[in-house]
PDB file of C-alpha atoms in Angstrom:
ATOM      1  CA  MET A  19       1.599  11.216   0.627  1.00 95.00           C
ATOM      2  CA  MET A  20      -0.597   8.171   1.137  1.00 98.00           C
ATOM      3  CA  ILE A  21       0.292   6.872  -2.314  1.00 98.00           C
ATOM      4  CA  ASP A  22       3.957   6.758  -1.264  1.00 98.00           C
ATOM      5  CA  LYS A  23       3.039   4.575   1.725  1.00 98.00           C
ATOM      6  CA  LEU A  24       1.146   2.207  -0.546  1.00 98.00           C
ATOM      7  CA  ILE A  25       4.026   1.980  -3.011  1.00 98.00           C
ATOM      8  CA  GLU A  26       6.492   1.379  -0.182  1.00 98.00           C
ATOM      9  CA  GLY A  27       4.240  -1.396   1.118  1.00 97.00           C
ATOM     10  CA  ILE A  28       4.202  -2.978  -2.333  1.00 97.00           C
ATOM     11  CA  LYS A  29       7.975  -2.745  -2.549  1.00 96.00           C
ATOM     12  CA  SER A  30       8.587  -4.145   0.930  1.00 96.00           C
ATOM     13  CA  THR A  31       6.295  -7.153   0.405  1.00 96.00           C
ATOM     14  CA  GLY A  32       7.244  -7.615  -3.233  1.00 94.00           C
ATOM     15  CA  ASN A  33       3.548  -8.016  -3.885  1.00 96.00           C
ATOM     16  CA  PRO A  34       1.160  -5.609  -5.683  1.00 96.00           C
ATOM     17  CA  THR A  35      -1.877  -7.427  -4.273  1.00 97.00           C
ATOM     18  CA  ALA A  36      -4.809  -6.108  -2.281  1.00 98.00           C
ATOM     19  CA  VAL A  37      -6.854  -8.767  -0.520  1.00 98.00           C
ATOM     20  CA  GLY A  38     -10.520  -8.035  -1.108  1.00 97.00           C
ATOM     21  CA  LEU A  39     -12.416  -8.628   2.115  1.00 98.00           C
ATOM     22  CA  ASP A  40     -15.726  -8.675   0.266  1.00 96.00           C
ATOM     23  CA  THR A  41     -16.938 -11.139   2.844  1.00 97.00           C
ATOM     24  CA  SER A  42     -20.393 -12.584   2.387  1.00 96.00           C
ATOM     25  CA  PHE A  43     -21.762 -14.814   5.129  1.00 97.00           C
ATOM     26  CA  ASP A  44     -22.131 -17.474   2.433  1.00 96.00           C
ATOM     27  CA  TYR A  45     -18.345 -17.525   1.970  1.00 97.00           C
ATOM     28  CA  LEU A  46     -17.678 -18.683   5.530  1.00 97.00           C
ATOM     29  CA  PRO A  47     -16.856 -22.296   6.405  1.00 96.00           C
ATOM     30  CA  ASP A  48     -19.848 -24.327   7.535  1.00 95.00           C
ATOM     31  CA  ASN A  49     -18.642 -24.573  11.133  1.00 95.00           C
ATOM     32  CA  MET A  50     -18.663 -20.764  11.404  1.00 96.00           C
ATOM     33  CA  LYS A  51     -22.175 -20.486   9.975  1.00 95.00           C
ATOM     34  CA  LYS A  52     -24.076 -23.275  11.665  1.00 92.00           C
ATOM     35  CA  ASN A  53     -25.097 -21.471  14.885  1.00 90.00           C
ATOM     36  CA  CYS A  54     -25.868 -18.104  13.305  1.00 96.00           C
ATOM     37  CA  ARG A  55     -29.498 -16.993  13.386  1.00 96.00           C
ATOM     38  CA  THR A  56     -29.475 -13.201  13.179  1.00 97.00           C
ATOM     39  CA  PRO A  57     -27.634 -10.413  11.340  1.00 97.00           C
ATOM     40  CA  LEU A  58     -25.675  -9.822  14.544  1.00 98.00           C
ATOM     41  CA  ASP A  59     -24.552 -13.455  14.580  1.00 97.00           C
ATOM     42  CA  ALA A  60     -23.546 -13.238  10.927  1.00 97.00           C
ATOM     43  CA  ALA A  61     -21.635  -9.988  11.471  1.00 97.00           C
ATOM     44  CA  LYS A  62     -19.693 -11.464  14.388  1.00 97.00           C
ATOM     45  CA  ALA A  63     -18.754 -14.512  12.332  1.00 98.00           C
ATOM     46  CA  ILE A  64     -17.676 -12.333   9.400  1.00 98.00           C
ATOM     47  CA  THR A  65     -15.531 -10.227  11.724  1.00 98.00           C
ATOM     48  CA  GLU A  66     -13.841 -13.320  13.132  1.00 98.00           C
ATOM     49  CA  PHE A  67     -13.200 -14.614   9.601  1.00 98.00           C
ATOM     50  CA  ASN A  68     -11.718 -11.279   8.474  1.00 98.00           C
ATOM     51  CA  LEU A  69      -9.519 -10.763  11.513  1.00 98.00           C
ATOM     52  CA  THR A  70      -8.073 -14.249  11.174  1.00 98.00           C
ATOM     53  CA  LEU A  71      -7.182 -13.512   7.542  1.00 98.00           C
ATOM     54  CA  ILE A  72      -5.657 -10.151   8.437  1.00 98.00           C
ATOM     55  CA  ASP A  73      -3.497 -11.786  11.091  1.00 98.00           C
ATOM     56  CA  ARG A  74      -2.377 -14.443   8.605  1.00 98.00           C
ATOM     57  CA  LEU A  75      -1.750 -12.218   5.586  1.00 98.00           C
ATOM     58  CA  HIS A  76      -0.610  -8.824   6.848  1.00 98.00           C
ATOM     59  CA  LYS A  77       3.064  -9.525   6.198  1.00 97.00           C
ATOM     60  CA  LEU A  78       2.462 -10.909   2.714  1.00 98.00           C
ATOM     61  CA  VAL A  79       0.393  -8.114   1.155  1.00 98.00           C
ATOM     62  CA  PRO A  80       0.469  -4.333   1.476  1.00 98.00           C
ATOM     63  CA  ALA A  81      -3.265  -3.632   1.507  1.00 98.00           C
ATOM     64  CA  VAL A  82      -6.825  -4.818   1.932  1.00 98.00           C
ATOM     65  CA  LYS A  83      -9.905  -3.586   0.104  1.00 98.00           C
ATOM     66  CA  VAL A  84     -13.128  -3.786   2.097  1.00 98.00           C
ATOM     67  CA  GLN A  85     -16.314  -3.611  -0.011  1.00 98.00           C
ATOM     68  CA  VAL A  86     -19.042  -1.961   2.043  1.00 98.00           C
ATOM     69  CA  ALA A  87     -21.981  -3.607   0.241  1.00 97.00           C
ATOM     70  CA  TYR A  88     -21.079  -6.957   1.791  1.00 98.00           C
ATOM     71  CA  TYR A  89     -21.533  -5.374   5.221  1.00 98.00           C
ATOM     72  CA  GLU A  90     -24.479  -3.072   4.600  1.00 97.00           C
ATOM     73  CA  MET A  91     -26.719  -6.040   3.874  1.00 96.00           C
ATOM     74  CA  TYR A  92     -26.385  -7.126   7.509  1.00 97.00           C
ATOM     75  CA  GLY A  93     -27.565  -3.759   8.778  1.00 97.00           C
ATOM     76  CA  VAL A  94     -26.074  -1.937  11.737  1.00 97.00           C
ATOM     77  CA  ALA A  95     -24.228  -5.048  12.913  1.00 98.00           C
ATOM     78  CA  GLY A  96     -22.711  -5.418   9.479  1.00 98.00           C
ATOM     79  CA  MET A  97     -21.450  -1.853   9.501  1.00 98.00           C
ATOM     80  CA  GLN A  98     -19.823  -2.511  12.859  1.00 98.00           C
ATOM     81  CA  ALA A  99     -18.070  -5.476  11.254  1.00 98.00           C
ATOM     82  CA  PHE A 100     -16.969  -3.157   8.440  1.00 98.00           C
ATOM     83  CA  ALA A 101     -15.551  -0.654  10.953  1.00 98.00           C
ATOM     84  CA  ASP A 102     -13.859  -3.367  13.010  1.00 98.00           C
ATOM     85  CA  THR A 103     -12.299  -4.892   9.892  1.00 98.00           C
ATOM     86  CA  LEU A 104     -10.866  -1.561   8.755  1.00 98.00           C
ATOM     87  CA  ALA A 105      -9.533  -0.834  12.249  1.00 98.00           C
ATOM     88  CA  ALA A 106      -7.896  -4.252  12.600  1.00 98.00           C
ATOM     89  CA  ALA A 107      -6.264  -3.994   9.175  1.00 98.00           C
ATOM     90  CA  LYS A 108      -4.928  -0.538   9.947  1.00 97.00           C
ATOM     91  CA  LYS A 109      -3.586  -1.691  13.327  1.00 98.00           C
ATOM     92  CA  SER A 110      -1.752  -4.542  11.600  1.00 98.00           C
ATOM     93  CA  GLY A 111       0.054  -2.073   9.340  1.00 98.00           C
ATOM     94  CA  LEU A 112      -1.962  -2.695   6.178  1.00 98.00           C
ATOM     95  CA  ILE A 113      -3.077   0.093   3.877  1.00 98.00           C
ATOM     96  CA  THR A 114      -6.881   0.138   3.897  1.00 98.00           C
ATOM     97  CA  ILE A 115      -9.113   0.804   0.905  1.00 98.00           C
ATOM     98  CA  ALA A 116     -12.786   1.393   1.676  1.00 98.00           C
ATOM     99  CA  ASP A 117     -14.581   0.313  -1.479  1.00 98.00           C
ATOM    100  CA  CYS A 118     -17.751   2.387  -1.279  1.00 97.00           C
ATOM    101  CA  LYS A 119     -17.872   4.189  -4.661  1.00 96.00           C
ATOM    102  CA  ARG A 120     -19.408   7.248  -3.024  1.00 94.00           C
ATOM    103  CA  ASN A 121     -20.621  10.046  -5.222  1.00 90.00           C
ATOM    104  CA  ASP A 122     -22.480  13.315  -4.812  1.00 90.00           C
ATOM    105  CA  ILE A 123     -21.708  17.011  -4.892  1.00 89.00           C
ATOM    106  CA  GLY A 124     -21.004  19.831  -2.479  1.00 88.00           C
ATOM    107  CA  SER A 125     -21.874  19.369   1.171  1.00 93.00           C
ATOM    108  CA  THR A 126     -23.199  15.830   0.629  1.00 95.00           C
ATOM    109  CA  ALA A 127     -19.913  14.696  -0.918  1.00 95.00           C
ATOM    110  CA  ALA A 128     -18.122  16.374   1.984  1.00 95.00           C
ATOM    111  CA  CYS A 129     -20.205  14.286   4.403  1.00 95.00           C
ATOM    112  CA  TYR A 130     -19.302  11.084   2.583  1.00 96.00           C
ATOM    113  CA  SER A 131     -15.658  12.093   2.680  1.00 97.00           C
ATOM    114  CA  ALA A 132     -15.802  12.870   6.399  1.00 96.00           C
ATOM    115  CA  ALA A 133     -17.118   9.369   7.083  1.00 97.00           C
ATOM    116  CA  TYR A 134     -14.161   7.604   5.434  1.00 97.00           C
ATOM    117  CA  LEU A 135     -11.273  10.025   4.905  1.00 97.00           C
ATOM    118  CA  GLY A 136     -11.778  13.032   7.134  1.00 96.00           C
ATOM    119  CA  LYS A 137     -13.291  13.821  10.519  1.00 95.00           C
ATOM    120  CA  THR A 138     -16.763  14.288  11.974  1.00 94.00           C
ATOM    121  CA  ASN A 139     -17.018  17.103  14.527  1.00 94.00           C
ATOM    122  CA  ILE A 140     -19.364  16.863  17.510  1.00 95.00           C
ATOM    123  CA  ASN A 141     -19.156  19.823  19.870  1.00 96.00           C
ATOM    124  CA  GLY A 142     -15.477  20.292  19.239  1.00 92.00           C
ATOM    125  CA  GLU A 143     -14.540  16.620  19.393  1.00 94.00           C
ATOM    126  CA  GLU A 144     -13.469  14.948  16.158  1.00 93.00           C
ATOM    127  CA  PHE A 145     -14.165  11.359  15.195  1.00 93.00           C
ATOM    128  CA  SER A 146     -13.255   9.083  12.275  1.00 93.00           C
ATOM    129  CA  PRO A 147     -16.326   6.833  11.847  1.00 93.00           C
ATOM    130  CA  PHE A 148     -14.947   4.437   9.205  1.00 96.00           C
ATOM    131  CA  GLU A 149     -11.377   5.572   8.825  1.00 95.00           C
ATOM    132  CA  ALA A 150      -9.614   4.309   5.707  1.00 98.00           C
ATOM    133  CA  ASP A 151      -6.469   5.279   3.833  1.00 98.00           C
ATOM    134  CA  PHE A 152      -8.173   5.262   0.425  1.00 98.00           C
ATOM    135  CA  LEU A 153     -11.795   5.501  -0.675  1.00 98.00           C
ATOM    136  CA  THR A 154     -13.227   4.496  -4.039  1.00 98.00           C
ATOM    137  CA  VAL A 155     -15.373   7.249  -5.524  1.00 97.00           C
ATOM    138  CA  ASN A 156     -17.531   7.800  -8.581  1.00 95.00           C
ATOM    139  CA  GLY A 157     -16.332  10.963 -10.264  1.00 92.00           C
ATOM    140  CA  TYR A 158     -18.853  10.966 -13.073  1.00 88.00           C
ATOM    141  CA  LEU A 159     -20.611  13.955 -11.513  1.00 92.00           C
ATOM    142  CA  GLY A 160     -17.583  16.039 -12.503  1.00 93.00           C
ATOM    143  CA  SER A 161     -15.181  18.065 -10.385  1.00 94.00           C
ATOM    144  CA  ASP A 162     -18.010  19.061  -8.005  1.00 93.00           C
ATOM    145  CA  GLY A 163     -18.165  15.419  -7.014  1.00 94.00           C
ATOM    146  CA  LEU A 164     -14.408  14.952  -6.662  1.00 96.00           C
ATOM    147  CA  ASN A 165     -13.130  18.119  -5.028  1.00 96.00           C
ATOM    148  CA  PRO A 166     -14.601  17.529  -1.531  1.00 96.00           C
ATOM    149  CA  PHE A 167     -12.770  14.194  -1.415  1.00 97.00           C
ATOM    150  CA  ILE A 168      -9.593  15.758  -2.807  1.00 97.00           C
ATOM    151  CA  ALA A 169      -9.728  18.433  -0.085  1.00 97.00           C
ATOM    152  CA  ASP A 170      -9.727  15.790   2.640  1.00 97.00           C
ATOM    153  CA  CYS A 171      -6.951  13.886   0.871  1.00 98.00           C
ATOM    154  CA  GLU A 172      -4.833  17.027   1.018  1.00 97.00           C
ATOM    155  CA  LYS A 173      -5.771  17.813   4.630  1.00 97.00           C
ATOM    156  CA  TYR A 174      -5.468  14.328   6.096  1.00 97.00           C
ATOM    157  CA  ARG A 175      -2.928  12.780   3.693  1.00 97.00           C
ATOM    158  CA  LYS A 176      -5.380  10.217   2.355  1.00 98.00           C
ATOM    159  CA  GLY A 177      -6.201   8.992  -1.151  1.00 98.00           C
ATOM    160  CA  ILE A 178      -8.996   8.069  -3.537  1.00 98.00           C
ATOM    161  CA  PHE A 179      -9.475   5.736  -6.457  1.00 98.00           C
ATOM    162  CA  ALA A 180     -11.972   7.167  -8.930  1.00 97.00           C
ATOM    163  CA  LEU A 181     -13.876   4.989 -11.374  1.00 96.00           C
ATOM    164  CA  VAL A 182     -12.315   5.408 -14.808  1.00 96.00           C
ATOM    165  CA  LYS A 183     -12.555   2.124 -16.743  1.00 88.00           C
ATOM    166  CA  THR A 184     -14.448  -0.460 -14.755  1.00 87.00           C
ATOM    167  CA  SER A 185     -14.064  -4.233 -15.079  1.00 87.00           C
ATOM    168  CA  ASN A 186     -17.679  -5.175 -15.857  1.00 85.00           C
ATOM    169  CA  PRO A 187     -18.452  -6.394 -19.409  1.00 83.00           C
ATOM    170  CA  SER A 188     -20.957  -3.631 -20.210  1.00 89.00           C
ATOM    171  CA  SER A 189     -18.702  -0.747 -19.120  1.00 81.00           C
ATOM    172  CA  GLY A 190     -18.001   0.095 -22.753  1.00 81.00           C
ATOM    173  CA  GLN A 191     -21.652   0.999 -23.371  1.00 85.00           C
ATOM    174  CA  LEU A 192     -20.845   4.392 -21.857  1.00 82.00           C
ATOM    175  CA  GLN A 193     -17.172   4.579 -20.905  1.00 83.00           C
ATOM    176  CA  ASP A 194     -15.832   3.779 -24.383  1.00 79.00           C
ATOM    177  CA  LYS A 195     -18.048   6.336 -26.152  1.00 84.00           C
ATOM    178  CA  SER A 196     -16.263   9.222 -27.838  1.00 88.00           C
ATOM    179  CA  MET A 197     -17.014  12.743 -26.676  1.00 85.00           C
ATOM    180  CA  GLU A 198     -16.916  16.022 -28.595  1.00 90.00           C
ATOM    181  CA  ASN A 199     -13.159  16.411 -28.055  1.00 94.00           C
ATOM    182  CA  GLY A 200     -12.529  13.055 -29.762  1.00 88.00           C
ATOM    183  CA  ALA A 201     -11.460  11.267 -26.601  1.00 88.00           C
ATOM    184  CA  THR A 202     -13.469   8.522 -24.944  1.00 92.00           C
ATOM    185  CA  LEU A 203     -15.469   9.105 -21.800  1.00 87.00           C
ATOM    186  CA  TYR A 204     -12.974   7.083 -19.728  1.00 90.00           C
ATOM    187  CA  GLU A 205     -10.075   9.137 -21.123  1.00 95.00           C
ATOM    188  CA  ASN A 206     -11.854  12.353 -20.170  1.00 95.00           C
ATOM    189  CA  MET A 207     -12.508  10.907 -16.723  1.00 95.00           C
ATOM    190  CA  ALA A 208      -8.840  10.006 -16.320  1.00 97.00           C
ATOM    191  CA  GLU A 209      -7.834  13.513 -17.329  1.00 97.00           C
ATOM    192  CA  LEU A 210     -10.235  14.994 -14.764  1.00 97.00           C
ATOM    193  CA  VAL A 211      -8.803  12.817 -11.977  1.00 97.00           C
ATOM    194  CA  VAL A 212      -5.258  13.843 -12.927  1.00 97.00           C
ATOM    195  CA  GLU A 213      -6.205  17.515 -12.867  1.00 97.00           C
ATOM    196  CA  CYS A 214      -8.031  17.287  -9.541  1.00 96.00           C
ATOM    197  CA  GLY A 215      -5.184  15.323  -7.964  1.00 97.00           C
ATOM    198  CA  LYS A 216      -2.252  17.340  -9.272  1.00 97.00           C
ATOM    199  CA  ASN A 217      -1.314  18.533  -5.767  1.00 97.00           C
ATOM    200  CA  LEU A 218      -1.249  14.983  -4.422  1.00 98.00           C
ATOM    201  CA  VAL A 219       1.705  13.677  -6.448  1.00 98.00           C
ATOM    202  CA  GLY A 220       4.275  11.949  -4.250  1.00 97.00           C
ATOM    203  CA  LYS A 221       7.951  11.168  -4.499  1.00 97.00           C
ATOM    204  CA  TYR A 222       7.441   8.227  -6.866  1.00 97.00           C
ATOM    205  CA  GLY A 223       5.623  10.390  -9.410  1.00 97.00           C
ATOM    206  CA  TYR A 224       2.161   9.016  -8.655  1.00 98.00           C
ATOM    207  CA  SER A 225      -0.813  10.894  -7.263  1.00 98.00           C
ATOM    208  CA  SER A 226      -2.888   9.868  -4.255  1.00 98.00           C
ATOM    209  CA  ALA A 227      -5.849  10.479  -6.565  1.00 98.00           C
ATOM    210  CA  GLY A 228      -5.765   7.242  -8.532  1.00 98.00           C
ATOM    211  CA  ALA A 229      -8.004   5.366 -10.927  1.00 97.00           C
ATOM    212  CA  VAL A 230     -10.003   2.153 -10.910  1.00 97.00           C
ATOM    213  CA  ILE A 231      -8.946   0.340 -14.093  1.00 94.00           C
ATOM    214  CA  GLY A 232     -10.278  -3.150 -14.753  1.00 90.00           C
ATOM    215  CA  ALA A 233      -7.911  -6.007 -15.544  1.00 84.00           C
ATOM    216  CA  THR A 234     -10.516  -7.272 -17.995  1.00 88.00           C
ATOM    217  CA  HIS A 235      -9.889  -4.401 -20.437  1.00 87.00           C
ATOM    218  CA  PRO A 236      -6.118  -4.431 -21.138  1.00 89.00           C
ATOM    219  CA  ALA A 237      -6.253  -2.293 -24.293  1.00 91.00           C
ATOM    220  CA  GLN A 238      -7.967   0.552 -22.468  1.00 90.00           C
ATOM    221  CA  ALA A 239      -5.687   0.104 -19.458  1.00 92.00           C
ATOM    222  CA  GLN A 240      -2.643   0.388 -21.691  1.00 93.00           C
ATOM    223  CA  ASP A 241      -4.105   3.544 -23.212  1.00 94.00           C
ATOM    224  CA  VAL A 242      -4.596   5.190 -19.811  1.00 95.00           C
ATOM    225  CA  ARG A 243      -1.157   4.145 -18.564  1.00 96.00           C
ATOM    226  CA  LYS A 244       0.495   5.712 -21.599  1.00 95.00           C
ATOM    227  CA  LYS A 245      -1.474   8.963 -21.578  1.00 96.00           C
ATOM    228  CA  PHE A 246      -1.661   9.569 -17.821  1.00 97.00           C
ATOM    229  CA  PRO A 247       1.600   8.385 -16.221  1.00 96.00           C
ATOM    230  CA  SER A 248       0.854   9.909 -12.792  1.00 97.00           C
ATOM    231  CA  LEU A 249      -2.302   7.801 -12.306  1.00 98.00           C
ATOM    232  CA  PHE A 250      -1.903   4.889  -9.927  1.00 98.00           C
ATOM    233  CA  PHE A 251      -4.324   2.053 -10.704  1.00 98.00           C
ATOM    234  CA  LEU A 252      -6.533   0.000  -8.429  1.00 97.00           C
ATOM    235  CA  ILE A 253      -7.052  -3.052 -10.620  1.00 96.00           C
ATOM    236  CA  PRO A 254     -10.136  -5.240 -10.102  1.00 92.00           C
ATOM    237  CA  GLY A 255     -11.131  -8.133 -12.329  1.00 86.00           C
ATOM    238  CA  TYR A 256      -8.252 -10.552 -11.754  1.00 88.00           C
ATOM    239  CA  GLY A 257      -9.248 -14.191 -11.365  1.00 74.00           C
ATOM    240  CA  ALA A 258     -12.974 -14.774 -10.938  1.00 68.00           C
ATOM    241  CA  GLN A 259     -13.918 -11.984 -13.375  1.00 68.00           C
ATOM    242  CA  GLY A 260     -11.574 -13.286 -16.056  1.00 70.00           C
ATOM    243  CA  GLY A 261      -8.619 -10.929 -15.895  1.00 77.00           C
ATOM    244  CA  SER A 262      -5.189 -12.549 -16.236  1.00 89.00           C
ATOM    245  CA  ALA A 263      -1.775 -11.552 -14.936  1.00 90.00           C
ATOM    246  CA  ASP A 264      -0.425 -11.280 -18.495  1.00 91.00           C
ATOM    247  CA  GLY A 265      -3.357  -9.069 -19.455  1.00 90.00           C
ATOM    248  CA  LEU A 266      -2.942  -6.682 -16.547  1.00 91.00           C
ATOM    249  CA  ALA A 267       0.821  -6.260 -16.974  1.00 94.00           C
ATOM    250  CA  VAL A 268       0.061  -3.240 -19.188  1.00 94.00           C
ATOM    251  CA  CYS A 269      -1.216  -1.444 -16.074  1.00 94.00           C
ATOM    252  CA  PHE A 270       2.303  -1.217 -14.664  1.00 96.00           C
ATOM    253  CA  ASP A 271       5.198   1.061 -15.564  1.00 95.00           C
ATOM    254  CA  ASN A 272       8.620  -0.143 -16.667  1.00 93.00           C
ATOM    255  CA  ASN A 273       9.726  -0.420 -13.038  1.00 92.00           C
ATOM    256  CA  GLY A 274       6.865  -2.747 -12.156  1.00 94.00           C
ATOM    257  CA  LEU A 275       5.030  -0.038 -10.238  1.00 96.00           C
ATOM    258  CA  GLY A 276       1.848   1.899 -10.874  1.00 96.00           C
ATOM    259  CA  GLY A 277      -0.881  -0.470  -9.744  1.00 97.00           C
ATOM    260  CA  ILE A 278      -2.286  -2.765  -7.108  1.00 97.00           C
ATOM    261  CA  VAL A 279      -4.354  -5.788  -8.104  1.00 97.00           C
ATOM    262  CA  ASN A 280      -7.404  -6.719  -6.070  1.00 96.00           C
ATOM    263  CA  ASN A 281      -8.434 -10.320  -5.561  1.00 96.00           C
ATOM    264  CA  SER A 282     -11.401 -11.151  -3.359  1.00 95.00           C
ATOM    265  CA  ARG A 283     -13.030 -14.543  -3.830  1.00 95.00           C
ATOM    266  CA  GLY A 284      -9.856 -16.067  -5.236  1.00 95.00           C
ATOM    267  CA  ILE A 285      -8.207 -15.538  -1.862  1.00 97.00           C
ATOM    268  CA  ILE A 286     -10.890 -15.545   0.818  1.00 97.00           C
ATOM    269  CA  CYS A 287     -12.691 -18.529  -0.759  1.00 96.00           C
ATOM    270  CA  ALA A 288      -9.524 -20.366  -1.785  1.00 96.00           C
ATOM    271  CA  TYR A 289     -10.176 -23.071   0.801  1.00 97.00           C
ATOM    272  CA  LYS A 290     -13.075 -24.283  -1.363  1.00 96.00           C
ATOM    273  CA  LYS A 291     -10.775 -25.130  -4.282  1.00 95.00           C
ATOM    274  CA  ASP A 292      -9.660 -28.710  -4.839  1.00 94.00           C
ATOM    275  CA  LYS A 293      -5.999 -27.704  -4.887  1.00 95.00           C
ATOM    276  CA  TYR A 294      -6.256 -26.510  -1.279  1.00 94.00           C
ATOM    277  CA  ASN A 295      -8.367 -29.411  -0.050  1.00 93.00           C
ATOM    278  CA  GLY A 296      -7.826 -30.116   3.657  1.00 92.00           C
ATOM    279  CA  GLN A 297      -6.392 -26.682   4.433  1.00 97.00           C
ATOM    280  CA  THR A 298      -8.005 -24.153   6.745  1.00 97.00           C
ATOM    281  CA  TYR A 299      -9.378 -21.033   5.101  1.00 97.00           C
ATOM    282  CA  ALA A 300      -6.434 -19.035   6.456  1.00 98.00           C
ATOM    283  CA  GLN A 301      -3.862 -21.535   5.156  1.00 98.00           C
ATOM    284  CA  ALA A 302      -5.516 -21.653   1.754  1.00 98.00           C
ATOM    285  CA  ALA A 303      -5.694 -17.853   1.595  1.00 98.00           C
ATOM    286  CA  GLU A 304      -1.982 -17.602   2.376  1.00 98.00           C
ATOM    287  CA  ASN A 305      -1.106 -20.068  -0.370  1.00 98.00           C
ATOM    288  CA  ALA A 306      -3.409 -18.271  -2.828  1.00 97.00           C
ATOM    289  CA  VAL A 307      -1.697 -14.970  -2.061  1.00 97.00           C
ATOM    290  CA  ILE A 308       1.741 -16.479  -2.652  1.00 97.00           C
ATOM    291  CA  GLU A 309       0.575 -18.074  -5.893  1.00 96.00           C
ATOM    292  CA  MET A 310      -0.938 -14.786  -7.075  1.00 96.00           C
ATOM    293  CA  ARG A 311       2.254 -12.900  -6.251  1.00 96.00           C
ATOM    294  CA  GLU A 312       4.266 -15.339  -8.358  1.00 96.00           C
ATOM    295  CA  ASP A 313       1.704 -15.162 -11.176  1.00 95.00           C
ATOM    296  CA  ILE A 314       1.873 -11.366 -11.345  1.00 95.00           C
ATOM    297  CA  PHE A 315       5.652 -11.281 -10.976  1.00 94.00           C
ATOM    298  CA  GLY A 316       5.999 -13.807 -13.773  1.00 94.00           C
ATOM    299  CA  ALA A 317       3.772 -11.718 -16.046  1.00 93.00           C
ATOM    300  CA  LEU A 318       5.728  -8.540 -15.272  1.00 94.00           C
ATOM    301  CA  LYS A 319       8.965 -10.362 -15.983  1.00 93.00           C
ATOM    302  CA  ARG A 320       7.695 -11.582 -19.334  1.00 93.00           C
ATOM    303  CA  ALA A 321       6.622  -8.015 -20.131  1.00 90.00           C
ATOM    304  CA  GLY A 322      10.049  -6.647 -19.189  1.00 92.00           C
ATOM    305  CA  LYS A 323       8.639  -4.826 -16.168  1.00 85.00           C
ATOM    306  CA  ALA A 324       9.940  -6.924 -13.278  1.00 73.00           C
ATOM    307  CA  ARG A 325      11.607  -5.012 -10.473  1.00 59.00           C
TER     308      ARG A 325
END
């Protein structure tokens, strides 16, 4: 199961961190930007930036999350950078999470899934256009919108993270509303993901059909962890969005497993912080990763969940 590989990566690195390669051209050092004039130039610079970080960090973290929106805005060249980043991360041994939040039903959902998790067939030859180990999906269309992705997870031993309780401040406007059965919308969503992913549970008791649970909402995260123990969490919101290590400790089980924490700007833009003044972006990113690992480990230890 893909979830077992992710957990083993977390255990081997001692670090439940995913580096978010949500790489805007604006995040690059000035010397990498100065000669860029076109989307192709920008995409090449972004690729160079990402590959340098992958080379520097691949032994310190188990996974990267690559947010497609940061690549789509540079057009075709940007999508090539997206593909090249995923391929380089996979080659380095990292677990790859394509953060695309795809959603639709039936054959359209199957097409989305083929692009990132499955295969595209052309006259008998199969291709993986943007191959990733996990894909973020929006399951709020119901099981019709999840099952095509689940089918490819079962066939190709991949995984998904479905939106359950997102990190944005206004998520409660809908996700915290109670439904007719008395449970909140996010609780019903979590239950649906568990049901759809019941055949994807691995040896550690977690399913390859996981949930996106924001670090900025610890009470709701604690609720989901307690009620749905087989859900593995992808945890955004740490750092720039306001989520703290102590707040997100509730996402983890008593063995310190059950989640992976994403950090994007806090790592890839670390070189801009005063504390890392004079360091290259790769050096600063490495130090930020180490600092984050210690921050999370310290929080888990205080919560009695340290491994």
